[in-house]
Amino acid sequence: MNLNNLLIPPHHNNAAQLLAAQVRNRSRIRILTGMDLLKQNIKYEANRLHVYGRYIIDLATNRIWHHHLSTFQRQQFITLANSVNGINRRRTSQLRMTNNVDTLNRISQITLPQAITSTFENNFFNGINFPRRINLT
């Protein structure tokens, strides 16, 4: 394995954007760590060498992270992972807000009364009317 290929996180201008898009393309967006980014480098290098064992890749990742990276190098991976997570967090919260606004607008346009068969359903769909407080003084 060429350690020089493994120890350097991607540094091009839009590295965080590209990695964030890769993470979003999966079925579930997960939070990345610096070690995850190192593992991605190790997978690329392992594939280049035709090594496909998951166990070997995991062992190599742990070994390199704990014994071959300096604190500065580890921090570079961690900083990039935090940037990716921040991009995806902002993007998902914007999507959630947009979808929520649309949903609330649609709900507010419902004018037909709901078919109600019990007090619970009435309270659920139409809200609860609390009795007014009586001042006894």
CSV table of N, CA, C and O in Angstrom, one decimal:
chain,number,residue,atom,x,y,z
A,1,MET,N,0.8,-1.2,0.0
A,1,MET,CA,0.0,0.0,0.0
A,1,MET,C,0.9,1.2,0.0
A,1,MET,O,1.9,1.3,0.7
A,2,ASN,N,0.4,2.2,-0.7
A,2,ASN,CA,1.1,3.5,-0.7
A,2,ASN,C,0.6,4.4,0.3
A,2,ASN,O,-0.5,5.0,0.2
A,3,LEU,N,1.3,4.6,1.4
A,3,LEU,CA,0.8,5.4,2.6
A,3,LEU,C,0.5,6.8,2.2
A,3,LEU,O,-0.3,7.5,2.7
A,4,ASN,N,1.3,7.3,1.2
A,4,ASN,CA,1.1,8.7,0.8
A,4,ASN,C,-0.3,8.9,0.2
A,4,ASN,O,-0.9,10.0,0.3
A,5,ASN,N,-0.9,7.9,-0.5
A,5,ASN,CA,-2.2,8.0,-1.0
A,5,ASN,C,-3.3,7.9,0.1
A,5,ASN,O,-4.4,8.4,-0.1
A,6,LEU,N,-2.9,7.3,1.2
A,6,LEU,CA,-3.9,7.1,2.3
A,6,LEU,C,-4.0,8.2,3.3
A,6,LEU,O,-5.1,8.5,3.8
A,7,LEU,N,-2.9,8.9,3.6
A,7,LEU,CA,-2.8,9.8,4.7
A,7,LEU,C,-3.3,11.2,4.4
A,7,LEU,O,-3.4,12.0,5.2
A,8,ILE,N,-3.6,11.5,3.1
A,8,ILE,CA,-4.0,12.8,2.7
A,8,ILE,C,-5.5,12.9,2.4
A,8,ILE,O,-6.0,12.2,1.5
A,9,PRO,N,-6.3,13.7,3.2
A,9,PRO,CA,-7.7,13.8,2.8
A,9,PRO,C,-7.8,14.6,1.5
A,9,PRO,O,-6.9,15.4,1.2
A,10,PRO,N,-8.9,14.5,0.8
A,10,PRO,CA,-9.1,15.2,-0.4
A,10,PRO,C,-9.1,16.7,-0.1
A,10,PRO,O,-9.7,17.2,0.8
A,11,HIS,N,-8.3,17.5,-0.9
A,11,HIS,CA,-8.1,18.9,-0.6
A,11,HIS,C,-8.6,19.8,-1.7
A,11,HIS,O,-8.4,21.0,-1.6
A,12,HIS,N,-9.2,19.3,-2.8
A,12,HIS,CA,-9.7,20.2,-3.8
A,12,HIS,C,-10.8,21.1,-3.2
A,12,HIS,O,-11.4,20.7,-2.2
A,13,ASN,N,-11.1,22.2,-3.8
A,13,ASN,CA,-12.0,23.2,-3.3
A,13,ASN,C,-13.3,22.7,-2.9
A,13,ASN,O,-13.9,23.1,-1.9
A,14,ASN,N,-13.9,21.8,-3.6
A,14,ASN,CA,-15.3,21.4,-3.3
A,14,ASN,C,-15.3,19.9,-2.8
A,14,ASN,O,-16.2,19.2,-3.0
A,15,ALA,N,-14.2,19.5,-2.1
A,15,ALA,CA,-14.1,18.2,-1.5
A,15,ALA,C,-15.3,17.9,-0.6
A,15,ALA,O,-15.9,16.8,-0.7
A,16,ALA,N,-15.6,18.8,0.3
A,16,ALA,CA,-16.7,18.6,1.3
A,16,ALA,C,-18.0,18.5,0.5
A,16,ALA,O,-18.9,17.6,0.9
A,17,GLN,N,-18.3,19.3,-0.5
A,17,GLN,CA,-19.5,19.2,-1.3
A,17,GLN,C,-19.6,17.9,-2.0
A,17,GLN,O,-20.7,17.3,-2.0
A,18,LEU,N,-18.6,17.4,-2.6
A,18,LEU,CA,-18.6,16.1,-3.3
A,18,LEU,C,-18.8,15.0,-2.3
A,18,LEU,O,-19.6,14.1,-2.6
A,19,LEU,N,-18.2,15.0,-1.2
A,19,LEU,CA,-18.4,13.9,-0.2
A,19,LEU,C,-19.8,14.0,0.4
A,19,LEU,O,-20.4,12.9,0.6
A,20,ALA,N,-20.3,15.2,0.6
A,20,ALA,CA,-21.7,15.3,1.1
A,20,ALA,C,-22.7,14.7,0.1
A,20,ALA,O,-23.6,14.0,0.5
A,21,ALA,N,-22.4,15.0,-1.2
A,21,ALA,CA,-23.3,14.4,-2.2
A,21,ALA,C,-23.2,12.9,-2.2
A,21,ALA,O,-24.3,12.2,-2.4
A,22,GLN,N,-22.0,12.4,-2.1
A,22,GLN,CA,-21.9,10.9,-2.1
A,22,GLN,C,-22.7,10.3,-0.9
A,22,GLN,O,-23.3,9.3,-1.1
A,23,VAL,N,-22.6,10.9,0.3
A,23,VAL,CA,-23.3,10.4,1.4
A,23,VAL,C,-24.8,10.5,1.2
A,23,VAL,O,-25.5,9.6,1.6
A,24,ARG,N,-25.3,11.6,0.6
A,24,ARG,CA,-26.7,11.8,0.4
A,24,ARG,C,-27.2,10.8,-0.6
A,24,ARG,O,-28.4,10.5,-0.6
A,25,ASN,N,-26.4,10.3,-1.5
A,25,ASN,CA,-26.9,9.3,-2.5
A,25,ASN,C,-27.2,8.0,-2.0
A,25,ASN,O,-27.7,7.1,-2.7
A,26,ARG,N,-26.7,7.7,-0.8
A,26,ARG,CA,-27.0,6.4,-0.1
A,26,ARG,C,-28.5,6.4,0.4
A,26,ARG,O,-29.1,7.4,0.4
A,27,SER,N,-29.0,5.2,0.7
A,27,SER,CA,-30.4,5.1,1.2
A,27,SER,C,-30.6,5.9,2.4
A,27,SER,O,-31.7,6.4,2.7
A,28,ARG,N,-29.6,6.0,3.3
A,28,ARG,CA,-29.8,6.7,4.6
A,28,ARG,C,-28.5,7.6,4.8
A,28,ARG,O,-27.4,7.1,4.7
A,29,ILE,N,-28.7,8.8,5.1
A,29,ILE,CA,-27.6,9.7,5.3
A,29,ILE,C,-27.1,9.4,6.7
A,29,ILE,O,-27.8,9.4,7.7
A,30,ARG,N,-25.8,9.2,6.7
A,30,ARG,CA,-25.1,8.9,8.0
A,30,ARG,C,-24.1,9.9,8.4
A,30,ARG,O,-23.6,10.7,7.5
A,31,ILE,N,-23.8,10.0,9.6
A,31,ILE,CA,-22.8,11.0,10.1
A,31,ILE,C,-21.4,10.4,9.9
A,31,ILE,O,-21.2,9.3,10.3
A,32,LEU,N,-20.6,11.1,9.2
A,32,LEU,CA,-19.2,10.7,9.0
A,32,LEU,C,-18.3,11.1,10.1
A,32,LEU,O,-18.4,12.1,10.7
A,33,THR,N,-17.2,10.2,10.3
A,33,THR,CA,-16.2,10.6,11.2
A,33,THR,C,-14.9,10.7,10.3
A,33,THR,O,-14.8,10.3,9.2
A,34,GLY,N,-13.8,11.2,11.0
A,34,GLY,CA,-12.6,11.3,10.3
A,34,GLY,C,-12.1,9.9,9.9
A,34,GLY,O,-11.5,9.7,8.8
A,35,MET,N,-12.3,8.9,10.7
A,35,MET,CA,-11.9,7.6,10.4
A,35,MET,C,-12.6,7.0,9.2
A,35,MET,O,-12.0,6.2,8.5
A,36,ASP,N,-13.9,7.4,9.1
A,36,ASP,CA,-14.6,6.9,7.9
A,36,ASP,C,-14.0,7.4,6.6
A,36,ASP,O,-13.9,6.7,5.6
A,37,LEU,N,-13.5,8.7,6.6
A,37,LEU,CA,-12.9,9.2,5.4
A,37,LEU,C,-11.5,8.5,5.1
A,37,LEU,O,-11.2,8.3,4.0
A,38,LEU,N,-10.8,8.2,6.2
A,38,LEU,CA,-9.5,7.5,6.0
A,38,LEU,C,-9.9,6.1,5.4
A,38,LEU,O,-9.2,5.6,4.5
A,39,LYS,N,-10.9,5.5,6.0
A,39,LYS,CA,-11.3,4.1,5.5
A,39,LYS,C,-11.7,4.2,4.0
A,39,LYS,O,-11.4,3.2,3.3
A,40,GLN,N,-12.3,5.3,3.6
A,40,GLN,CA,-12.6,5.4,2.1
A,40,GLN,C,-11.3,5.4,1.3
A,40,GLN,O,-11.2,4.8,0.3
A,41,ASN,N,-10.3,6.1,1.8
A,41,ASN,CA,-9.0,6.1,1.1
A,41,ASN,C,-8.4,4.7,1.0
A,41,ASN,O,-7.9,4.3,0.0
A,42,ILE,N,-8.5,4.0,2.2
A,42,ILE,CA,-7.9,2.7,2.2
A,42,ILE,C,-8.7,1.7,1.3
A,42,ILE,O,-8.1,0.9,0.6
A,43,LYS,N,-10.0,1.9,1.2
A,43,LYS,CA,-10.8,1.0,0.3
A,43,LYS,C,-10.3,1.3,-1.2
A,43,LYS,O,-10.2,0.3,-1.9
A,44,TYR,N,-10.1,2.6,-1.5
A,44,TYR,CA,-9.7,2.9,-2.9
A,44,TYR,C,-8.3,2.2,-3.2
A,44,TYR,O,-8.1,1.6,-4.2
A,45,GLU,N,-7.4,2.3,-2.2
A,45,GLU,CA,-6.1,1.7,-2.4
A,45,GLU,C,-6.2,0.2,-2.4
A,45,GLU,O,-5.5,-0.4,-3.2
A,46,ALA,N,-7.0,-0.4,-1.6
A,46,ALA,CA,-7.2,-1.8,-1.5
A,46,ALA,C,-7.8,-2.3,-2.9
A,46,ALA,O,-7.3,-3.3,-3.4
A,47,ASN,N,-8.7,-1.6,-3.4
A,47,ASN,CA,-9.3,-2.0,-4.7
A,47,ASN,C,-8.3,-1.9,-5.8
A,47,ASN,O,-8.2,-2.8,-6.7
A,48,ARG,N,-7.4,-0.9,-5.7
A,48,ARG,CA,-6.3,-0.8,-6.7
A,48,ARG,C,-5.4,-2.0,-6.7
A,48,ARG,O,-4.9,-2.5,-7.7
A,49,LEU,N,-5.2,-2.5,-5.4
A,49,LEU,CA,-4.3,-3.7,-5.2
A,49,LEU,C,-5.1,-5.0,-5.3
A,49,LEU,O,-4.5,-6.1,-5.0
A,50,HIS,N,-6.4,-5.0,-5.6
A,50,HIS,CA,-7.3,-6.1,-5.7
A,50,HIS,C,-7.4,-6.9,-4.4
A,50,HIS,O,-7.4,-8.1,-4.3
A,51,VAL,N,-7.5,-6.1,-3.3
A,51,VAL,CA,-7.8,-6.6,-2.0
A,51,VAL,C,-9.2,-6.2,-1.6
A,51,VAL,O,-9.5,-5.0,-1.6
A,52,TYR,N,-10.1,-7.2,-1.3
A,52,TYR,CA,-11.5,-6.8,-1.1
A,52,TYR,C,-12.0,-7.3,0.3
A,52,TYR,O,-13.2,-7.1,0.5
A,53,GLY,N,-11.1,-7.8,1.1
A,53,GLY,CA,-11.6,-8.3,2.4
A,53,GLY,C,-12.0,-7.1,3.4
A,53,GLY,O,-11.1,-6.3,3.7
A,54,ARG,N,-13.2,-7.2,3.8
A,54,ARG,CA,-13.7,-6.1,4.7
A,54,ARG,C,-12.9,-6.1,6.0
A,54,ARG,O,-12.5,-5.1,6.6
A,55,TYR,N,-12.6,-7.3,6.5
A,55,TYR,CA,-11.9,-7.4,7.8
A,55,TYR,C,-10.4,-6.8,7.7
A,55,TYR,O,-10.0,-6.1,8.6
A,56,ILE,N,-9.8,-7.1,6.6
A,56,ILE,CA,-8.4,-6.5,6.3
A,56,ILE,C,-8.5,-5.0,6.2
A,56,ILE,O,-7.6,-4.3,6.8
A,57,ILE,N,-9.5,-4.5,5.5
A,57,ILE,CA,-9.6,-3.0,5.4
A,57,ILE,C,-9.9,-2.4,6.8
A,57,ILE,O,-9.3,-1.4,7.1
A,58,ASP,N,-10.7,-3.0,7.6
A,58,ASP,CA,-11.0,-2.5,8.9
A,58,ASP,C,-9.8,-2.5,9.8
A,58,ASP,O,-9.5,-1.6,10.5
A,59,LEU,N,-9.0,-3.6,9.7
A,59,LEU,CA,-7.7,-3.7,10.5
A,59,LEU,C,-6.8,-2.6,10.1
A,59,LEU,O,-6.1,-1.9,10.9
A,60,ALA,N,-6.6,-2.5,8.8
A,60,ALA,CA,-5.7,-1.5,8.2
A,60,ALA,C,-6.1,-0.1,8.6
A,60,ALA,O,-5.3,0.8,9.0
A,61,THR,N,-7.4,0.2,8.6
A,61,THR,CA,-7.9,1.5,9.0
A,61,THR,C,-7.6,1.8,10.5
A,61,THR,O,-7.1,2.9,10.8
A,62,ASN,N,-7.9,0.9,11.3
A,62,ASN,CA,-7.6,1.1,12.8
A,62,ASN,C,-6.1,1.3,13.0
A,62,ASN,O,-5.6,2.2,13.8
A,63,ARG,N,-5.3,0.4,12.4
A,63,ARG,CA,-3.8,0.5,12.5
A,63,ARG,C,-3.3,1.8,12.1
A,63,ARG,O,-2.5,2.5,12.8
A,64,ILE,N,-3.7,2.3,10.9
A,64,ILE,CA,-3.1,3.5,10.3
A,64,ILE,C,-3.6,4.7,11.1
A,64,ILE,O,-2.9,5.6,11.4
A,65,TRP,N,-4.9,4.7,11.5
A,65,TRP,CA,-5.5,5.8,12.3
A,65,TRP,C,-4.8,6.0,13.6
A,65,TRP,O,-4.4,7.1,14.0
A,66,HIS,N,-4.5,4.9,14.3
A,66,HIS,CA,-3.9,5.0,15.6
A,66,HIS,C,-2.4,5.1,15.7
A,66,HIS,O,-1.8,5.6,16.6
A,67,HIS,N,-1.7,4.5,14.6
A,67,HIS,CA,-0.3,4.4,14.7
A,67,HIS,C,0.5,5.1,13.6
A,67,HIS,O,1.7,5.3,13.8
A,68,HIS,N,-0.1,5.6,12.5
A,68,HIS,CA,0.6,6.2,11.5
A,68,HIS,C,0.2,7.6,11.2
A,68,HIS,O,1.0,8.3,10.4
A,69,LEU,N,-0.9,8.1,11.7
A,69,LEU,CA,-1.3,9.5,11.5
A,69,LEU,C,-0.8,10.4,12.6
A,69,LEU,O,-0.9,10.0,13.8
A,70,SER,N,-0.4,11.5,12.3
A,70,SER,CA,0.0,12.5,13.3
A,70,SER,C,-1.4,13.2,13.8
A,70,SER,O,-2.4,13.0,13.1
A,71,THR,N,-1.3,13.9,14.9
A,71,THR,CA,-2.5,14.6,15.4
A,71,THR,C,-3.0,15.5,14.3
A,71,THR,O,-4.2,15.7,14.1
A,72,PHE,N,-2.1,16.2,13.6
A,72,PHE,CA,-2.5,17.2,12.6
A,72,PHE,C,-3.2,16.5,11.5
A,72,PHE,O,-4.3,17.0,11.0
A,73,GLN,N,-2.7,15.3,11.0
A,73,GLN,CA,-3.4,14.6,9.9
A,73,GLN,C,-4.7,14.1,10.4
A,73,GLN,O,-5.7,14.2,9.6
A,74,ARG,N,-4.8,13.6,11.6
A,74,ARG,CA,-6.1,13.1,12.1
A,74,ARG,C,-7.1,14.3,12.1
A,74,ARG,O,-8.3,14.1,11.7
A,75,GLN,N,-6.7,15.4,12.6
A,75,GLN,CA,-7.5,16.6,12.7
A,75,GLN,C,-8.0,17.0,11.3
A,75,GLN,O,-9.1,17.5,11.1
A,76,GLN,N,-7.2,16.9,10.2
A,76,GLN,CA,-7.6,17.2,8.9
A,76,GLN,C,-8.8,16.4,8.4
A,76,GLN,O,-9.8,16.9,7.9
A,77,PHE,N,-8.7,15.1,8.7
A,77,PHE,CA,-9.8,14.2,8.4
A,77,PHE,C,-11.1,14.5,9.2
A,77,PHE,O,-12.2,14.5,8.7
A,78,ILE,N,-10.9,14.8,10.5
A,78,ILE,CA,-12.0,15.1,11.3
A,78,ILE,C,-12.7,16.4,10.9
A,78,ILE,O,-13.9,16.5,10.8
A,79,THR,N,-11.9,17.4,10.5
A,79,THR,CA,-12.4,18.7,10.1
A,79,THR,C,-13.2,18.5,8.8
A,79,THR,O,-14.3,19.1,8.6
A,80,LEU,N,-12.7,17.8,7.9
A,80,LEU,CA,-13.4,17.5,6.6
A,80,LEU,C,-14.7,16.8,6.9
A,80,LEU,O,-15.8,17.1,6.3
A,81,ALA,N,-14.7,15.8,7.8
A,81,ALA,CA,-15.9,15.0,8.1
A,81,ALA,C,-16.9,16.0,8.7
A,81,ALA,O,-18.1,15.9,8.4
A,82,ASN,N,-16.5,16.9,9.6
A,82,ASN,CA,-17.4,17.8,10.2
A,82,ASN,C,-18.0,18.7,9.2
A,82,ASN,O,-19.2,19.1,9.3
A,83,SER,N,-17.3,19.1,8.2
A,83,SER,CA,-17.8,20.0,7.1
A,83,SER,C,-18.8,19.3,6.3
A,83,SER,O,-19.9,19.8,6.0
A,84,VAL,N,-18.6,18.0,6.0
A,84,VAL,CA,-19.5,17.2,5.2
A,84,VAL,C,-20.8,17.0,6.0
A,84,VAL,O,-21.9,17.2,5.5
A,85,ASN,N,-20.7,16.7,7.3
A,85,ASN,CA,-21.9,16.6,8.2
A,85,ASN,C,-22.7,17.9,8.3
A,85,ASN,O,-23.9,17.9,8.3
A,86,GLY,N,-22.0,19.0,8.4
A,86,GLY,CA,-22.7,20.3,8.4
A,86,GLY,C,-23.4,20.6,7.2
A,86,GLY,O,-24.6,21.1,7.2
A,87,ILE,N,-22.8,20.3,6.0
A,87,ILE,CA,-23.5,20.5,4.7
A,87,ILE,C,-24.8,19.7,4.7
A,87,ILE,O,-25.9,20.2,4.3
A,88,ASN,N,-24.7,18.4,5.0
A,88,ASN,CA,-25.9,17.5,4.9
A,88,ASN,C,-26.9,17.9,6.0
A,88,ASN,O,-28.1,17.8,5.7
A,89,ARG,N,-26.5,18.3,7.2
A,89,ARG,CA,-27.4,18.7,8.2
A,89,ARG,C,-28.2,20.0,7.8
A,89,ARG,O,-29.4,20.0,7.9
A,90,ARG,N,-27.5,20.9,7.2
A,90,ARG,CA,-28.2,22.1,6.7
A,90,ARG,C,-29.2,21.8,5.6
A,90,ARG,O,-30.3,22.3,5.5
A,91,ARG,N,-28.7,20.9,4.7
A,91,ARG,CA,-29.5,20.6,3.5
A,91,ARG,C,-30.8,19.8,4.0
A,91,ARG,O,-31.9,20.1,3.5
A,92,THR,N,-30.7,18.9,4.9
A,92,THR,CA,-31.8,18.1,5.3
A,92,THR,C,-32.8,19.0,6.1
A,92,THR,O,-34.0,18.8,6.0
A,93,SER,N,-32.3,19.9,6.9
A,93,SER,CA,-33.2,20.8,7.7
A,93,SER,C,-33.9,21.7,6.8
A,93,SER,O,-35.1,22.0,7.0
A,94,GLN,N,-33.3,22.2,5.7
A,94,GLN,CA,-33.9,23.0,4.7
A,94,GLN,C,-35.0,22.3,4.0
A,94,GLN,O,-36.1,22.8,3.8
A,95,LEU,N,-34.7,21.0,3.6
A,95,LEU,CA,-35.8,20.2,2.9
A,95,LEU,C,-36.9,19.9,3.9
A,95,LEU,O,-38.1,20.0,3.5
A,96,ARG,N,-36.6,19.6,5.1
A,96,ARG,CA,-37.7,19.3,6.1
A,96,ARG,C,-38.5,20.5,6.3
A,96,ARG,O,-39.7,20.4,6.4
A,97,MET,N,-37.9,21.7,6.4
A,97,MET,CA,-38.7,22.9,6.6
A,97,MET,C,-39.6,23.2,5.4
A,97,MET,O,-40.8,23.5,5.6
A,98,THR,N,-39.0,23.1,4.2
A,98,THR,CA,-39.8,23.3,3.0
A,98,THR,C,-41.0,22.4,3.0
A,98,THR,O,-42.1,22.8,2.7
A,99,ASN,N,-40.7,21.1,3.2
A,99,ASN,CA,-41.8,20.1,3.2
A,99,ASN,C,-42.9,20.4,4.2
A,99,ASN,O,-44.0,20.2,4.0
A,100,ASN,N,-42.4,20.8,5.4
A,100,ASN,CA,-43.3,21.1,6.5
A,100,ASN,C,-44.2,22.3,6.2
A,100,ASN,O,-45.4,22.2,6.5
A,101,VAL,N,-43.7,23.3,5.6
A,101,VAL,CA,-44.5,24.5,5.2
A,101,VAL,C,-45.6,24.1,4.2
A,101,VAL,O,-46.7,24.5,4.4
A,102,ASP,N,-45.2,23.3,3.2
A,102,ASP,CA,-46.1,22.9,2.2
A,102,ASP,C,-47.2,22.0,2.9
A,102,ASP,O,-48.4,22.2,2.6
A,103,THR,N,-46.9,21.1,3.8
A,103,THR,CA,-47.8,20.3,4.5
A,103,THR,C,-48.8,21.1,5.3
A,103,THR,O,-50.0,20.9,5.3
A,104,LEU,N,-48.3,22.1,6.0
A,104,LEU,CA,-49.1,22.9,6.9
A,104,LEU,C,-50.1,23.8,6.0
A,104,LEU,O,-51.2,24.0,6.4
A,105,ASN,N,-49.6,24.2,4.9
A,105,ASN,CA,-50.5,25.0,4.0
A,105,ASN,C,-51.6,24.1,3.5
A,105,ASN,O,-52.8,24.5,3.4
A,106,ARG,N,-51.3,22.9,3.2
A,106,ARG,CA,-52.4,22.0,2.7
A,106,ARG,C,-53.4,21.6,3.8
A,106,ARG,O,-54.6,21.6,3.6
A,107,ILE,N,-52.9,21.4,5.0
A,107,ILE,CA,-53.8,21.1,6.1
A,107,ILE,C,-54.7,22.3,6.4
A,107,ILE,O,-55.9,22.1,6.6
A,108,SER,N,-54.2,23.5,6.3
A,108,SER,CA,-55.0,24.7,6.6
A,108,SER,C,-56.1,24.9,5.6
A,108,SER,O,-57.1,25.6,5.8
A,109,GLN,N,-56.0,24.3,4.4
A,109,GLN,CA,-57.0,24.4,3.4
A,109,GLN,C,-58.1,23.4,3.5
A,109,GLN,O,-59.1,23.5,2.7
A,110,ILE,N,-58.0,22.5,4.4
A,110,ILE,CA,-59.1,21.5,4.6
A,110,ILE,C,-60.2,22.2,5.3
A,110,ILE,O,-60.1,22.6,6.4
A,111,THR,N,-61.4,22.2,4.7
A,111,THR,CA,-62.5,22.9,5.3
A,111,THR,C,-63.6,21.9,5.6
A,111,THR,O,-64.6,22.2,6.2
A,112,LEU,N,-63.6,20.7,5.0
A,112,LEU,CA,-64.6,19.7,5.3
A,112,LEU,C,-64.5,19.1,6.7
A,112,LEU,O,-63.4,18.8,7.1
A,113,PRO,N,-65.6,19.0,7.4
A,113,PRO,CA,-65.5,18.4,8.7
A,113,PRO,C,-65.2,16.9,8.6
A,113,PRO,O,-65.5,16.2,7.6
A,114,GLN,N,-64.5,16.4,9.6
A,114,GLN,CA,-64.1,15.0,9.6
A,114,GLN,C,-65.2,14.1,10.1
A,114,GLN,O,-66.0,14.5,10.9
A,115,ALA,N,-65.3,12.9,9.6
A,115,ALA,CA,-66.3,11.9,10.1
A,115,ALA,C,-65.9,11.5,11.5
A,115,ALA,O,-64.9,10.9,11.7
A,116,ILE,N,-66.7,11.8,12.5
A,116,ILE,CA,-66.4,11.5,13.8
A,116,ILE,C,-67.4,10.6,14.5
A,116,ILE,O,-68.6,10.7,14.3
A,117,THR,N,-66.8,9.6,15.2
A,117,THR,CA,-67.7,8.6,15.8
A,117,THR,C,-67.5,8.5,17.3
A,117,THR,O,-68.2,7.8,18.0
A,118,SER,N,-66.5,9.2,17.8
A,118,SER,CA,-66.3,9.2,19.3
A,118,SER,C,-65.8,10.5,19.8
A,118,SER,O,-65.4,11.4,19.0
A,119,THR,N,-65.8,10.7,21.1
A,119,THR,CA,-65.3,11.9,21.7
A,119,THR,C,-63.8,12.1,21.5
A,119,THR,O,-63.4,13.2,21.2
A,120,PHE,N,-63.1,11.0,21.5
A,120,PHE,CA,-61.7,11.0,21.3
A,120,PHE,C,-61.4,11.6,19.9
A,120,PHE,O,-60.5,12.4,19.7
A,121,GLU,N,-62.1,11.0,18.9
A,121,GLU,CA,-61.9,11.5,17.5
A,121,GLU,C,-62.2,13.0,17.4
A,121,GLU,O,-61.6,13.7,16.7
A,122,ASN,N,-63.3,13.4,18.0
A,122,ASN,CA,-63.7,14.8,18.0
A,122,ASN,C,-62.6,15.7,18.5
A,122,ASN,O,-62.2,16.7,18.0
A,123,ASN,N,-62.1,15.3,19.7
A,123,ASN,CA,-61.0,16.0,20.3
A,123,ASN,C,-59.7,16.0,19.5
A,123,ASN,O,-59.0,17.0,19.4
A,124,PHE,N,-59.5,14.9,18.9
A,124,PHE,CA,-58.3,14.8,18.0
A,124,PHE,C,-58.3,15.6,16.8
A,124,PHE,O,-57.4,16.4,16.5
A,125,PHE,N,-59.4,15.6,16.1
A,125,PHE,CA,-59.5,16.3,14.8
A,125,PHE,C,-59.9,17.8,15.0
A,125,PHE,O,-59.5,18.6,14.2
A,126,ASN,N,-60.7,18.1,16.0
A,126,ASN,CA,-61.2,19.4,16.1
A,126,ASN,C,-60.6,20.2,17.3
A,126,ASN,O,-60.9,21.4,17.5
A,127,GLY,N,-59.8,19.6,18.0
A,127,GLY,CA,-59.2,20.2,19.2
A,127,GLY,C,-60.1,20.1,20.4
A,127,GLY,O,-61.2,19.8,20.3
A,128,ILE,N,-59.5,20.4,21.5
A,128,ILE,CA,-60.2,20.3,22.8
A,128,ILE,C,-60.6,21.8,23.2
A,128,ILE,O,-59.8,22.7,23.2
A,129,ASN,N,-61.9,21.9,23.5
A,129,ASN,CA,-62.4,23.2,24.1
A,129,ASN,C,-62.4,23.1,25.6
A,129,ASN,O,-63.2,22.4,26.2
A,130,PHE,N,-61.4,23.7,26.2
A,130,PHE,CA,-61.4,23.7,27.7
A,130,PHE,C,-62.4,24.7,28.2
A,130,PHE,O,-62.6,25.8,27.6
A,131,PRO,N,-63.0,24.4,29.3
A,131,PRO,CA,-64.0,25.3,29.9
A,131,PRO,C,-63.3,26.5,30.4
A,131,PRO,O,-62.1,26.5,30.8
A,132,ARG,N,-64.0,27.7,30.3
A,132,ARG,CA,-63.3,28.9,30.8
A,132,ARG,C,-63.2,28.9,32.3
A,132,ARG,O,-64.1,28.3,33.0
A,133,ARG,N,-62.2,29.5,32.7
A,133,ARG,CA,-61.9,29.5,34.2
A,133,ARG,C,-62.9,30.5,34.8
A,133,ARG,O,-63.1,31.6,34.4
A,134,ILE,N,-63.4,30.1,35.9
A,134,ILE,CA,-64.4,31.0,36.7
A,134,ILE,C,-63.6,31.5,37.8
A,134,ILE,O,-63.0,30.8,38.6
A,135,ASN,N,-63.7,32.8,38.0
A,135,ASN,CA,-63.0,33.5,39.1
A,135,ASN,C,-64.0,33.5,40.3
A,135,ASN,O,-65.0,34.1,40.2
A,136,LEU,N,-63.6,32.8,41.3
A,136,LEU,CA,-64.5,32.7,42.5
A,136,LEU,C,-64.3,33.8,43.5
A,136,LEU,O,-64.9,33.8,44.6
A,137,THR,N,-63.4,34.7,43.3
A,137,THR,CA,-63.2,35.7,44.3
A,137,THR,C,-64.1,36.9,44.2
A,137,THR,O,-64.7,37.1,43.2
